[in-house]
PDB file of C-alpha atoms and ligand atoms in Angstrom:
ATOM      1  CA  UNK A   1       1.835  33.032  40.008  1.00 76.00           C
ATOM      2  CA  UNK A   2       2.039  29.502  39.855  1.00 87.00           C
ATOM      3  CA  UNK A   3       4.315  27.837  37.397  1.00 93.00           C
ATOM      4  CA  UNK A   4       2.089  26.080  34.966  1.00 93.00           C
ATOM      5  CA  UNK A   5       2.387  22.151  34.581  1.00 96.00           C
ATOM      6  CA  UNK A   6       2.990  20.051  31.743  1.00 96.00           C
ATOM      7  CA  UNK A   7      -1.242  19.464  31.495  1.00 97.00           C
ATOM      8  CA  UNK A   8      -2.381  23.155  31.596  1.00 96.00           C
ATOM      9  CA  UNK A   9       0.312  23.476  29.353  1.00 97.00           C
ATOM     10  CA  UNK A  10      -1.748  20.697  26.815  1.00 96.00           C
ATOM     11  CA  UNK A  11      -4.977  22.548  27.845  1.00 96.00           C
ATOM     12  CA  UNK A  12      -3.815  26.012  26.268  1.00 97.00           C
ATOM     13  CA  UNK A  13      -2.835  24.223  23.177  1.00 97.00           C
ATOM     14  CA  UNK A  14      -5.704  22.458  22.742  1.00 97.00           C
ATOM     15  CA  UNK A  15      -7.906  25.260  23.778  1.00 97.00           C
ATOM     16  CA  UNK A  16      -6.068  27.698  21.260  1.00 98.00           C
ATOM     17  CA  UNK A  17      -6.088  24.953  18.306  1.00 98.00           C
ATOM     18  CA  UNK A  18      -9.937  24.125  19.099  1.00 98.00           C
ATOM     19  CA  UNK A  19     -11.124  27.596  19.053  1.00 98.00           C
ATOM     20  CA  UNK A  20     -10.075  28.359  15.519  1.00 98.00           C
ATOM     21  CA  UNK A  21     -10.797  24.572  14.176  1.00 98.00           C
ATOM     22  CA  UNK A  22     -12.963  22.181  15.882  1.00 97.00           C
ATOM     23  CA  UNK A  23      -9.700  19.417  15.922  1.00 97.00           C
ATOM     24  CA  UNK A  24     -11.163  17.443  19.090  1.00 96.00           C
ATOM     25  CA  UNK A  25     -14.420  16.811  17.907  1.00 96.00           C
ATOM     26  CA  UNK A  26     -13.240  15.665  14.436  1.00 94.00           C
ATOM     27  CA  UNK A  27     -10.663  13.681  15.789  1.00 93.00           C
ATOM     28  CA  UNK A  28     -13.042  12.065  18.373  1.00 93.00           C
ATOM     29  CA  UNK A  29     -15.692  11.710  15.216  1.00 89.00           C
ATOM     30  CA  UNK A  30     -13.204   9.504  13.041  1.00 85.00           C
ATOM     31  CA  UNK A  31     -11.516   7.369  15.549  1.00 87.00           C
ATOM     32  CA  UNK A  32     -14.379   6.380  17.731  1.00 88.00           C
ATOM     33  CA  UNK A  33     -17.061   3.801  16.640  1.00 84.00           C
ATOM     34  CA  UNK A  34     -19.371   1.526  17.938  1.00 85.00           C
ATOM     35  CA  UNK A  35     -18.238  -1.782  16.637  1.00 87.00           C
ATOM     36  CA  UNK A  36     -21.097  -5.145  17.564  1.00 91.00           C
ATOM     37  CA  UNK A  37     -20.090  -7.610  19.266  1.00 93.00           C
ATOM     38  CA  UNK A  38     -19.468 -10.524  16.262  1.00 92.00           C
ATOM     39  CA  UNK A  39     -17.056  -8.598  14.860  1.00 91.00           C
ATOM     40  CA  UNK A  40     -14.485 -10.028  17.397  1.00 92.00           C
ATOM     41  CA  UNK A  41     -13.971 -12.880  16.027  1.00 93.00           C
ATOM     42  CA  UNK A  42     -10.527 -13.405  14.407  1.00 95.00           C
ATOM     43  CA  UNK A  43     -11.227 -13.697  11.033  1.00 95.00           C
ATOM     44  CA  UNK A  44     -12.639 -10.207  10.845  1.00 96.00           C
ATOM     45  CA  UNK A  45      -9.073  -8.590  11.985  1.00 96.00           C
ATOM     46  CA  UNK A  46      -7.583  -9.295   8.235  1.00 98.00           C
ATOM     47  CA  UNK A  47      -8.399  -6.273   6.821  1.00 98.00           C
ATOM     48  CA  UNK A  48      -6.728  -4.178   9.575  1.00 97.00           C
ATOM     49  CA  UNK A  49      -3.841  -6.351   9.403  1.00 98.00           C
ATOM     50  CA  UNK A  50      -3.610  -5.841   5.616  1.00 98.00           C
ATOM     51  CA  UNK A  51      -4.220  -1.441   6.552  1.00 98.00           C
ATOM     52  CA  UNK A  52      -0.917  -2.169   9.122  1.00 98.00           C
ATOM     53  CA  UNK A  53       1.094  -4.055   7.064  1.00 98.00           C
ATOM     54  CA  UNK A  54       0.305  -1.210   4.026  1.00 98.00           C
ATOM     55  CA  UNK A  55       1.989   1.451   6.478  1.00 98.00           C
ATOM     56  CA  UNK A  56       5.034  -0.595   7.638  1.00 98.00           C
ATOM     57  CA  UNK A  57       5.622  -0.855   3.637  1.00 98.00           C
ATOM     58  CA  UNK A  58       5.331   3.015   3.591  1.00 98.00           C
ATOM     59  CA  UNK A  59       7.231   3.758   6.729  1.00 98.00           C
ATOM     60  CA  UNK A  60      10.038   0.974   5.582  1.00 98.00           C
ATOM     61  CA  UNK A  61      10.029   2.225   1.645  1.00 98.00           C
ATOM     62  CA  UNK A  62      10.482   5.919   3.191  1.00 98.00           C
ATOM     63  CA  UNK A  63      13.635   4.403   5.677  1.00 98.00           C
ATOM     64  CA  UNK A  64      15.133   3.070   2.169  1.00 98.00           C
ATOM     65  CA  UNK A  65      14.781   5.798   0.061  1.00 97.00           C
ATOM     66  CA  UNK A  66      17.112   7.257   2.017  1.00 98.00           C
ATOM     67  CA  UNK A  67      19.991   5.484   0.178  1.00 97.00           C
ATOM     68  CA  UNK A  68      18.231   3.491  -2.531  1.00 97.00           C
ATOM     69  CA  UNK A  69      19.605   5.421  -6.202  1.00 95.00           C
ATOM     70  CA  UNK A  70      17.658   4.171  -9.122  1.00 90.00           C
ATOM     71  CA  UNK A  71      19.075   5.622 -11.768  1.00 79.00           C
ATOM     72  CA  UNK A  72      22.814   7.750 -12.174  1.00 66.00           C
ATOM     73  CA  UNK A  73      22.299   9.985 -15.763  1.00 70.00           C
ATOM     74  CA  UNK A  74      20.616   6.521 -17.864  1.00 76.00           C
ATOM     75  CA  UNK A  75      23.478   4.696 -15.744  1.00 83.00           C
ATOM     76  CA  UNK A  76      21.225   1.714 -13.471  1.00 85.00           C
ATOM     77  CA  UNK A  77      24.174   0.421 -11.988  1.00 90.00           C
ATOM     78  CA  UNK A  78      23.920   2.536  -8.697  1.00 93.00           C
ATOM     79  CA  UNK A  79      20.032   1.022  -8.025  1.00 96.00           C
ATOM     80  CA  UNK A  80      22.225  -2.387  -7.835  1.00 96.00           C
ATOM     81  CA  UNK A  81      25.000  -0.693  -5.931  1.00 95.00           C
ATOM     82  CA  UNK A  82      22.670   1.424  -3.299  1.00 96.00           C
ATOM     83  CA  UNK A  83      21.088  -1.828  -2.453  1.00 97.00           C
ATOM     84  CA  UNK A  84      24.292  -3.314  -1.679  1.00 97.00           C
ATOM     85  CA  UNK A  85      25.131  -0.606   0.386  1.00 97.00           C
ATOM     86  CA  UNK A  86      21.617  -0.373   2.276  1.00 98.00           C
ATOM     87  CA  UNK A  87      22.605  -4.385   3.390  1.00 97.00           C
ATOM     88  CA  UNK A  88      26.278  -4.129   3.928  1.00 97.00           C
ATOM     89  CA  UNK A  89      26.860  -1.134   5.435  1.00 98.00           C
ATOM     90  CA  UNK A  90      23.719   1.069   6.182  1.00 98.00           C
ATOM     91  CA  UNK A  91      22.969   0.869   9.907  1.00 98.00           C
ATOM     92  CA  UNK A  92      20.263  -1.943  10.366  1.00 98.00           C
ATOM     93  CA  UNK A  93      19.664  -1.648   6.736  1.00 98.00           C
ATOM     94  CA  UNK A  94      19.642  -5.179   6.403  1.00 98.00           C
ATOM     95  CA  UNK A  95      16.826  -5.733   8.736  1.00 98.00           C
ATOM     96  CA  UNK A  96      14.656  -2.741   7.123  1.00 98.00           C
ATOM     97  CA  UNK A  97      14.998  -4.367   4.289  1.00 97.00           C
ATOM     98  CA  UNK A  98      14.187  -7.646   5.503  1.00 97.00           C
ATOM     99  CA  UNK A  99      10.879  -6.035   7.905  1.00 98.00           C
ATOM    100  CA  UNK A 100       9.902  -4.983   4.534  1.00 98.00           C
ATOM    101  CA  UNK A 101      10.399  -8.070   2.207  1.00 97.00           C
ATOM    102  CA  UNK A 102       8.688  -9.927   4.402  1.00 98.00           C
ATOM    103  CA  UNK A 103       5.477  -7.544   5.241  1.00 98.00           C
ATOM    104  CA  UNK A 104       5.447  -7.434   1.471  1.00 98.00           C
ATOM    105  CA  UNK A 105       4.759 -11.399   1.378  1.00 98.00           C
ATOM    106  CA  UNK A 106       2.223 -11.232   4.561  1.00 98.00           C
ATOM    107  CA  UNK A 107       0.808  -8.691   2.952  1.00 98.00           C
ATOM    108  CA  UNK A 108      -0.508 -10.116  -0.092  1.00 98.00           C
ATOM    109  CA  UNK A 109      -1.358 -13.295   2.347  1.00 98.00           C
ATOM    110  CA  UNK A 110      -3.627 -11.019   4.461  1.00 98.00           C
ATOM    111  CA  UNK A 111      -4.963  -9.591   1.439  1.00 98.00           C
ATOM    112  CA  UNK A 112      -6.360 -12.818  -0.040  1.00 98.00           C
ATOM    113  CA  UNK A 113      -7.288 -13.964   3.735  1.00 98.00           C
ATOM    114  CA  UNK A 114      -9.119 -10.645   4.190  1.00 98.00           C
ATOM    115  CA  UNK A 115     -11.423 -10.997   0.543  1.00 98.00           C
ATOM    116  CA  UNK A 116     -11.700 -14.997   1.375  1.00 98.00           C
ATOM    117  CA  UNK A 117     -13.171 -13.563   4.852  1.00 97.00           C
ATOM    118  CA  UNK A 118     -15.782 -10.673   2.794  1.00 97.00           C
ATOM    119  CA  UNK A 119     -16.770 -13.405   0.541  1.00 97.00           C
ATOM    120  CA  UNK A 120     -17.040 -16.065   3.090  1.00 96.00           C
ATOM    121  CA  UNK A 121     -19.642 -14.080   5.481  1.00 95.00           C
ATOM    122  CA  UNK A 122     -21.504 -12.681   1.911  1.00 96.00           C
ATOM    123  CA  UNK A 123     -20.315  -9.026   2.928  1.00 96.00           C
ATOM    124  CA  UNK A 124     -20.311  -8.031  -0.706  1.00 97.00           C
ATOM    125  CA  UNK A 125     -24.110  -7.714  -1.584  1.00 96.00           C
ATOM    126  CA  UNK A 126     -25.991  -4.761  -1.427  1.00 96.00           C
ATOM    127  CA  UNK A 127     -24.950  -2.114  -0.059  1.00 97.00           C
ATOM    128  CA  UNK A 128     -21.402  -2.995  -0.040  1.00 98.00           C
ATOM    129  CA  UNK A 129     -20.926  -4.215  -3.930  1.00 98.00           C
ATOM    130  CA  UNK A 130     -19.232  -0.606  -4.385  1.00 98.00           C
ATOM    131  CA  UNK A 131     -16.564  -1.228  -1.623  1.00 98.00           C
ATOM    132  CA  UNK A 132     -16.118  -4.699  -3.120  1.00 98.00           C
ATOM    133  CA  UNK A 133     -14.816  -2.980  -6.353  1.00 98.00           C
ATOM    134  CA  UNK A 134     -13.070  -0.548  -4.424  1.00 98.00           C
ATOM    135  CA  UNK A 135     -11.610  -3.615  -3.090  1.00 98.00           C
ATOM    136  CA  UNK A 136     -10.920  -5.210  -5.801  1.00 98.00           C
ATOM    137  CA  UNK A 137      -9.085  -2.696  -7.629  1.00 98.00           C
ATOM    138  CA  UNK A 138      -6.843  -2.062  -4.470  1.00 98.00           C
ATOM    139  CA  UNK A 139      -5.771  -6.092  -5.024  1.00 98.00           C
ATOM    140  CA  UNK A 140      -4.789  -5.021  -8.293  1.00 98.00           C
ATOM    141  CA  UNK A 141      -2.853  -2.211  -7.051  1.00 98.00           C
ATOM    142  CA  UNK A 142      -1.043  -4.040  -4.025  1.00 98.00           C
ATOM    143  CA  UNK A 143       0.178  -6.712  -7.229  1.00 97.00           C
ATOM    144  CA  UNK A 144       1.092  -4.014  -9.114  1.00 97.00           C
ATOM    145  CA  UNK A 145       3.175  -3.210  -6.371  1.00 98.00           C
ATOM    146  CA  UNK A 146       4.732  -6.321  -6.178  1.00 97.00           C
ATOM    147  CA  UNK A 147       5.966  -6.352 -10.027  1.00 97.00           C
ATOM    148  CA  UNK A 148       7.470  -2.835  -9.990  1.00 97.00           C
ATOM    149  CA  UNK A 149       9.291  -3.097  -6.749  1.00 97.00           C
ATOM    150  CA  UNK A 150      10.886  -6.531  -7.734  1.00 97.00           C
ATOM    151  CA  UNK A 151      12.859  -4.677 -10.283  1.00 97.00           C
ATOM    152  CA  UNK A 152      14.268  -2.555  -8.231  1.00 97.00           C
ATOM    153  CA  UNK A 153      17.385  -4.091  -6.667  1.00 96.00           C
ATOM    154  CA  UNK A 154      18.274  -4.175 -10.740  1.00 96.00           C
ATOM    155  CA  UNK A 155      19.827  -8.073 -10.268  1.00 95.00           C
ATOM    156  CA  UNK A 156      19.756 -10.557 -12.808  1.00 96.00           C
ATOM    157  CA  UNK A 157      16.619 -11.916 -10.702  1.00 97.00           C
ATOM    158  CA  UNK A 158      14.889  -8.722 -10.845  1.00 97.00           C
ATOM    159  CA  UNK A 159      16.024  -8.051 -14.447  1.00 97.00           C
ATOM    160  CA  UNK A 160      14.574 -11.241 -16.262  1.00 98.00           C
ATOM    161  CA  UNK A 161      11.297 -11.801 -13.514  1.00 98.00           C
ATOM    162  CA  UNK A 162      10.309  -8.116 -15.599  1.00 98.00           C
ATOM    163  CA  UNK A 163      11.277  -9.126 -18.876  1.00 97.00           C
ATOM    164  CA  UNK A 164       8.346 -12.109 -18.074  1.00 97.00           C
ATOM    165  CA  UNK A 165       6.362  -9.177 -16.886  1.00 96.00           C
ATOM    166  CA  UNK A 166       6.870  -7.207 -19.676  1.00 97.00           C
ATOM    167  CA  UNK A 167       6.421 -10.200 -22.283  1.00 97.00           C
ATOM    168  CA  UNK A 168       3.089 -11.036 -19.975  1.00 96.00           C
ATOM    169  CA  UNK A 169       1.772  -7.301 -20.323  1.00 95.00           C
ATOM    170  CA  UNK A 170       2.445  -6.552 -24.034  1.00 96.00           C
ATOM    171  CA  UNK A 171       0.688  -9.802 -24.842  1.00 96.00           C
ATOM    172  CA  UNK A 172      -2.990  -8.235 -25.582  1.00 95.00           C
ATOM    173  CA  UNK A 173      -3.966  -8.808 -29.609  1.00 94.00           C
ATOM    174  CA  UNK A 174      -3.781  -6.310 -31.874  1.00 95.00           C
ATOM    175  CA  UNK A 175      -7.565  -4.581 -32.323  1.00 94.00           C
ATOM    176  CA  UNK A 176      -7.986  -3.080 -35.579  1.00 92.00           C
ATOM    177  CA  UNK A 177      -5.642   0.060 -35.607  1.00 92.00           C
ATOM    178  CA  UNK A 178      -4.525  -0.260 -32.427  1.00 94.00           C
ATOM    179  CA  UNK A 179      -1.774  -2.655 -31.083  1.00 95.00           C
ATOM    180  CA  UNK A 180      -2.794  -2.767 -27.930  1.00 96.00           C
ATOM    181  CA  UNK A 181      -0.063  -5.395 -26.447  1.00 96.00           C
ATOM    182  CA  UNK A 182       3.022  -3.597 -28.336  1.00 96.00           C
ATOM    183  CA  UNK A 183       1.714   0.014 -26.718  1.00 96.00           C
ATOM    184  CA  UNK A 184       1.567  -1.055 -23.407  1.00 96.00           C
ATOM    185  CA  UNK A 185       5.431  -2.957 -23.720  1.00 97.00           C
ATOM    186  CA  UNK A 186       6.145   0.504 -24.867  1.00 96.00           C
ATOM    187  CA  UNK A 187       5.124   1.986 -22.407  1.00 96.00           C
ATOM    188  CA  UNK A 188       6.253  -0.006 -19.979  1.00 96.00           C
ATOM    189  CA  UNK A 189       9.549  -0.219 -21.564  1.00 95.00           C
ATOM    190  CA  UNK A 190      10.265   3.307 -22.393  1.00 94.00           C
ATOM    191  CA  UNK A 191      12.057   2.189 -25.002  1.00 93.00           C
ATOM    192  CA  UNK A 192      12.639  -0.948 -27.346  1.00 93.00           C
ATOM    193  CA  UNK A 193      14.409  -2.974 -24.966  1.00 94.00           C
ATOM    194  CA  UNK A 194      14.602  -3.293 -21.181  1.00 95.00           C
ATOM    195  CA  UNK A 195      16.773  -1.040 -19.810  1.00 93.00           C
ATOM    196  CA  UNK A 196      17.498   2.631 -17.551  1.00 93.00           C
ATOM    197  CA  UNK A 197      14.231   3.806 -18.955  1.00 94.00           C
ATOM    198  CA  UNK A 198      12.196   1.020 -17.329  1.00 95.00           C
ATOM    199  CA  UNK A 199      14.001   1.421 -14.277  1.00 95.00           C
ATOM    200  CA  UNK A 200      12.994   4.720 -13.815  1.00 94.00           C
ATOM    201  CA  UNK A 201       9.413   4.059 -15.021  1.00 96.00           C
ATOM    202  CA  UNK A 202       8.783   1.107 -12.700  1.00 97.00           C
ATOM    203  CA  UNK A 203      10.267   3.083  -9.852  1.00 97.00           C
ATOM    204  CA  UNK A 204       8.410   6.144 -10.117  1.00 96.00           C
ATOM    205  CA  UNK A 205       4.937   4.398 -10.695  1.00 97.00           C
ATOM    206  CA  UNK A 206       6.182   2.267  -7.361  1.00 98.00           C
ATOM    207  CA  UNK A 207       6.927   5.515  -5.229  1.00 98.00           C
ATOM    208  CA  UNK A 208       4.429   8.368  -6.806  1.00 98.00           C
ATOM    209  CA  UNK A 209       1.609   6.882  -8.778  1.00 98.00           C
ATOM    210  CA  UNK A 210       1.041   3.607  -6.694  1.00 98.00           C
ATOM    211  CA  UNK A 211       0.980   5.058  -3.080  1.00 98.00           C
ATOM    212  CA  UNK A 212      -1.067   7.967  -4.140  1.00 98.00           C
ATOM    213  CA  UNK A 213      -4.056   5.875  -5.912  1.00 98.00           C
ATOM    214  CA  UNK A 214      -3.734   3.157  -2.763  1.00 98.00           C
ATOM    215  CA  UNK A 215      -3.745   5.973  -0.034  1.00 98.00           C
ATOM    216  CA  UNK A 216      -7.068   7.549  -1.967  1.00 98.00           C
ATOM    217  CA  UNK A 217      -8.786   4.475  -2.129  1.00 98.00           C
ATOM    218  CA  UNK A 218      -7.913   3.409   1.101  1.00 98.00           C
ATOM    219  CA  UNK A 219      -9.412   6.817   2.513  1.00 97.00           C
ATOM    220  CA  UNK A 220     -12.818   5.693   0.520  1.00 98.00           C
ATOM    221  CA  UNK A 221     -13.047   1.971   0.984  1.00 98.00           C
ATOM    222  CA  UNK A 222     -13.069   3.054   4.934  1.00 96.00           C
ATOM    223  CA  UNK A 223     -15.462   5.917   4.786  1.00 95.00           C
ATOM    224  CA  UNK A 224     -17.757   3.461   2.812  1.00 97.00           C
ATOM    225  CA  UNK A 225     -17.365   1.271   5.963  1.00 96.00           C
ATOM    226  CA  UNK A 226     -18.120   3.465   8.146  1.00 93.00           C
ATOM    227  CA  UNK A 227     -20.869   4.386   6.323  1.00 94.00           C
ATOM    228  CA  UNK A 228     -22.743   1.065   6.355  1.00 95.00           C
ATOM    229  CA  UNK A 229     -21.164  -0.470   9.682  1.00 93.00           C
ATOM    230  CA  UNK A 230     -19.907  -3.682   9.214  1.00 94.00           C
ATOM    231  CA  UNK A 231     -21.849  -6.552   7.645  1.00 94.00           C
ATOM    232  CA  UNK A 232     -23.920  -9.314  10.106  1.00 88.00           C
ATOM    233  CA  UNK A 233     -22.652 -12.648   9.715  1.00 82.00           C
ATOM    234  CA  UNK A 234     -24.769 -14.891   7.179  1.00 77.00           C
TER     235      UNK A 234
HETATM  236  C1  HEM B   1      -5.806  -3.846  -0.080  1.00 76.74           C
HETATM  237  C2  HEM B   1      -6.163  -3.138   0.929  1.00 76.74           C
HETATM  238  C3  HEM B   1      -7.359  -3.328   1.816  1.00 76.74           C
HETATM  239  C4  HEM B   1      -7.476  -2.777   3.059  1.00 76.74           C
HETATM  240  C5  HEM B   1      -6.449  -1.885   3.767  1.00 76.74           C
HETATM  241  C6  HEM B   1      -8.759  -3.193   3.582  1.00 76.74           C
HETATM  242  C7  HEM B   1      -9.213  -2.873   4.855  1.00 76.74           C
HETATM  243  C8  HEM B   1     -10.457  -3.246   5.354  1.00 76.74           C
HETATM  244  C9  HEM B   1     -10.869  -3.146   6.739  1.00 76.74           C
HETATM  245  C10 HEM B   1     -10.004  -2.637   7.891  1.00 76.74           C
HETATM  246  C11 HEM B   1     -12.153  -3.581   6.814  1.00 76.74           C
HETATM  247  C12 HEM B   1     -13.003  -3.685   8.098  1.00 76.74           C
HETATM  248  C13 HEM B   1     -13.415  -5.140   8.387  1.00 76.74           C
HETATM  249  C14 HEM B   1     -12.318  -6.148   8.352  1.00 76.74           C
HETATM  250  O1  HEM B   1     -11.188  -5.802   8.725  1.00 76.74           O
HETATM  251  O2  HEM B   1     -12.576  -7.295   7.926  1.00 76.74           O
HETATM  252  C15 HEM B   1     -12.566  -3.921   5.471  1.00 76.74           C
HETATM  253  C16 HEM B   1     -13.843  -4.333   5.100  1.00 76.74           C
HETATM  254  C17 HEM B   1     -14.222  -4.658   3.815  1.00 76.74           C
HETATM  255  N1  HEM B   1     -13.365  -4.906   2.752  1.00 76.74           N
HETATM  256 FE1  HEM B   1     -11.397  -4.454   2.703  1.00 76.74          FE
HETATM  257  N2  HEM B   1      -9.420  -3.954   2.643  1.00 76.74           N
HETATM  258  C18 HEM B   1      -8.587  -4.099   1.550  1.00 76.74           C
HETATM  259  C19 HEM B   1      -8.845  -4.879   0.427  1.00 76.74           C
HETATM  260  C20 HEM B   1     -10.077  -5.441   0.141  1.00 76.74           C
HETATM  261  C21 HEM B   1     -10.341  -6.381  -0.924  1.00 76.74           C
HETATM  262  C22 HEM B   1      -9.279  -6.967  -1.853  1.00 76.74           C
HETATM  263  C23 HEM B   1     -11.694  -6.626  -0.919  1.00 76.74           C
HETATM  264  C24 HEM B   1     -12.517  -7.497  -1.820  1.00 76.74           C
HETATM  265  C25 HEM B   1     -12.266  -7.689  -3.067  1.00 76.74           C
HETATM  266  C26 HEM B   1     -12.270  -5.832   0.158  1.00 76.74           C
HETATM  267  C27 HEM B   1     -13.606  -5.736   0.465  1.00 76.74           C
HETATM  268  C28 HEM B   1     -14.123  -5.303   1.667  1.00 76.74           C
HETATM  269  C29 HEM B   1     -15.537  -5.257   2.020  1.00 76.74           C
HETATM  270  C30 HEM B   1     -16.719  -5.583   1.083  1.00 76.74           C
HETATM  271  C31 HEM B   1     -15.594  -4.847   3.360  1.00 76.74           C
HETATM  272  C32 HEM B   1     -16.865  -4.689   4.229  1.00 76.74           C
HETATM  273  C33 HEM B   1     -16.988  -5.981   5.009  1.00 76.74           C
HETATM  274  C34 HEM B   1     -18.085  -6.003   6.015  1.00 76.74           C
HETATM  275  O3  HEM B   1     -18.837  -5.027   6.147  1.00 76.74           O
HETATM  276  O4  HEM B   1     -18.199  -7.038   6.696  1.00 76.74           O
HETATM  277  N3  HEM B   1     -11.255  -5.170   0.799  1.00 76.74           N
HETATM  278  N4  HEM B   1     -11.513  -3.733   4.597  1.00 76.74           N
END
């Protein structure tokens, strides 16, 4: 018999995976798509860029969380610490953290390039006012982002750049019964003055909530493009 090479080998597997779920044809569906011609120009590359830049923050954030400690028992001091250690001594730790600080900054460039880009060439009128929003909100998210993950390192810089944050967010008016500024310093807070409890709030709506809500609405601002191709120029 002859010995099977390394392609039959990728046959049978594909073969074997295909026949109980149709993986090549949805695989070919969602990555191939007739894209016209004008949408080679440069400008319209921003929103991928802002899509690549989104991983490398995922990939890098996963590469740190490998050492990064927020919080020791209501203790902060190791988030300080473990950053310390992810420059000084972590293998190349200083450059993941620098890939990522930097991406962070392009990031929100490419985002305001990428909007300034829809806007310019009118792409957000019907049909696409829905993936406009969708747009929108992401913005939001990606600055949210920004203001959770500063505190992290849990320096003096981070420490009083959130108090501003803080002071910023709980400065809504009070609306009848409800104070609306001093619930969400509260909750930002967890507690009456900044301290372990923020931390560890600002860190786990940086890690859980954030990535989840930006992965979903990534998922949908893309099958909306798909949907309606994208837009002519004006
Ligand atoms: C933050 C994460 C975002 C990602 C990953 C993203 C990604 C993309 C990609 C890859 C495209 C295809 C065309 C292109 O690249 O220009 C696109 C199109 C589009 N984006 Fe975004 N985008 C984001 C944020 C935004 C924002 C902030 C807005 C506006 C407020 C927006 C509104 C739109 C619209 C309306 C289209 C359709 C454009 C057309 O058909 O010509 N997106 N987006």
């Amino acid at each position: 018999m002859a010995i099977p090479t390394p392609r039959d080998v990728q046959l049978a597997v594909v073969d074997w995976l295909d026949s109980r779920f149709p993986f090549t044809e949805v695989v070919d569906e969602s990555l191939t798509q007739r894209v016209p011609n004008y949408a080679n120009a440069f400008y319209y590359c921003f929103g991928g860029m802002v899509f690549i830049l989104i991983v490398l923050q995922i990939v890098t954030g996963i590469f740190l969380a490998f050492y990064y400690v927020p919080d020791g028992a209501g203790n902060p001091a190791p988030a300080y610490t473990s950053v310390n250690f992810i420059i000084n001594h972590v293998y190349l730790g200083w450059l993941i953290r620098g890939i990522r600080f930097w991406s962070a900054n392009l990031l929100i460039v490419m985002v305001v390039l990428h909007m300034a880009r829809v806007y310019w060439t009118g792409s957000y009128r019907a049909p696409r006012e829905l993936n406009w929003m969708v747009g929108v909100t992401m913005m939001f998210l990606v600055l949210v982002f920004s203001l959770t993950g500063y505190l992290l390192p849990w320096d003096t810089k981070a420490y009083w750049a959130t108090s501003v944050t803080i002071k910023i967010a709980g400065s809504p008016p009070v609306i009848g019964p409800i104070d609306i500024g001093g619930w969400t310093k509260l909750l930002l807070q967890g507690g009456p003055v900044e301290g372990p409890e923020t931390l560890q709030r600002f860190f786990a709506i940086h890690v859980f909530l954030l990535p989840a809500l930006i992965i979903v609405l990534m998922y949908v601002h893309f099958r909306l493009i798909r949907e309606h191709g994208i837009s002519e120029p004006l």
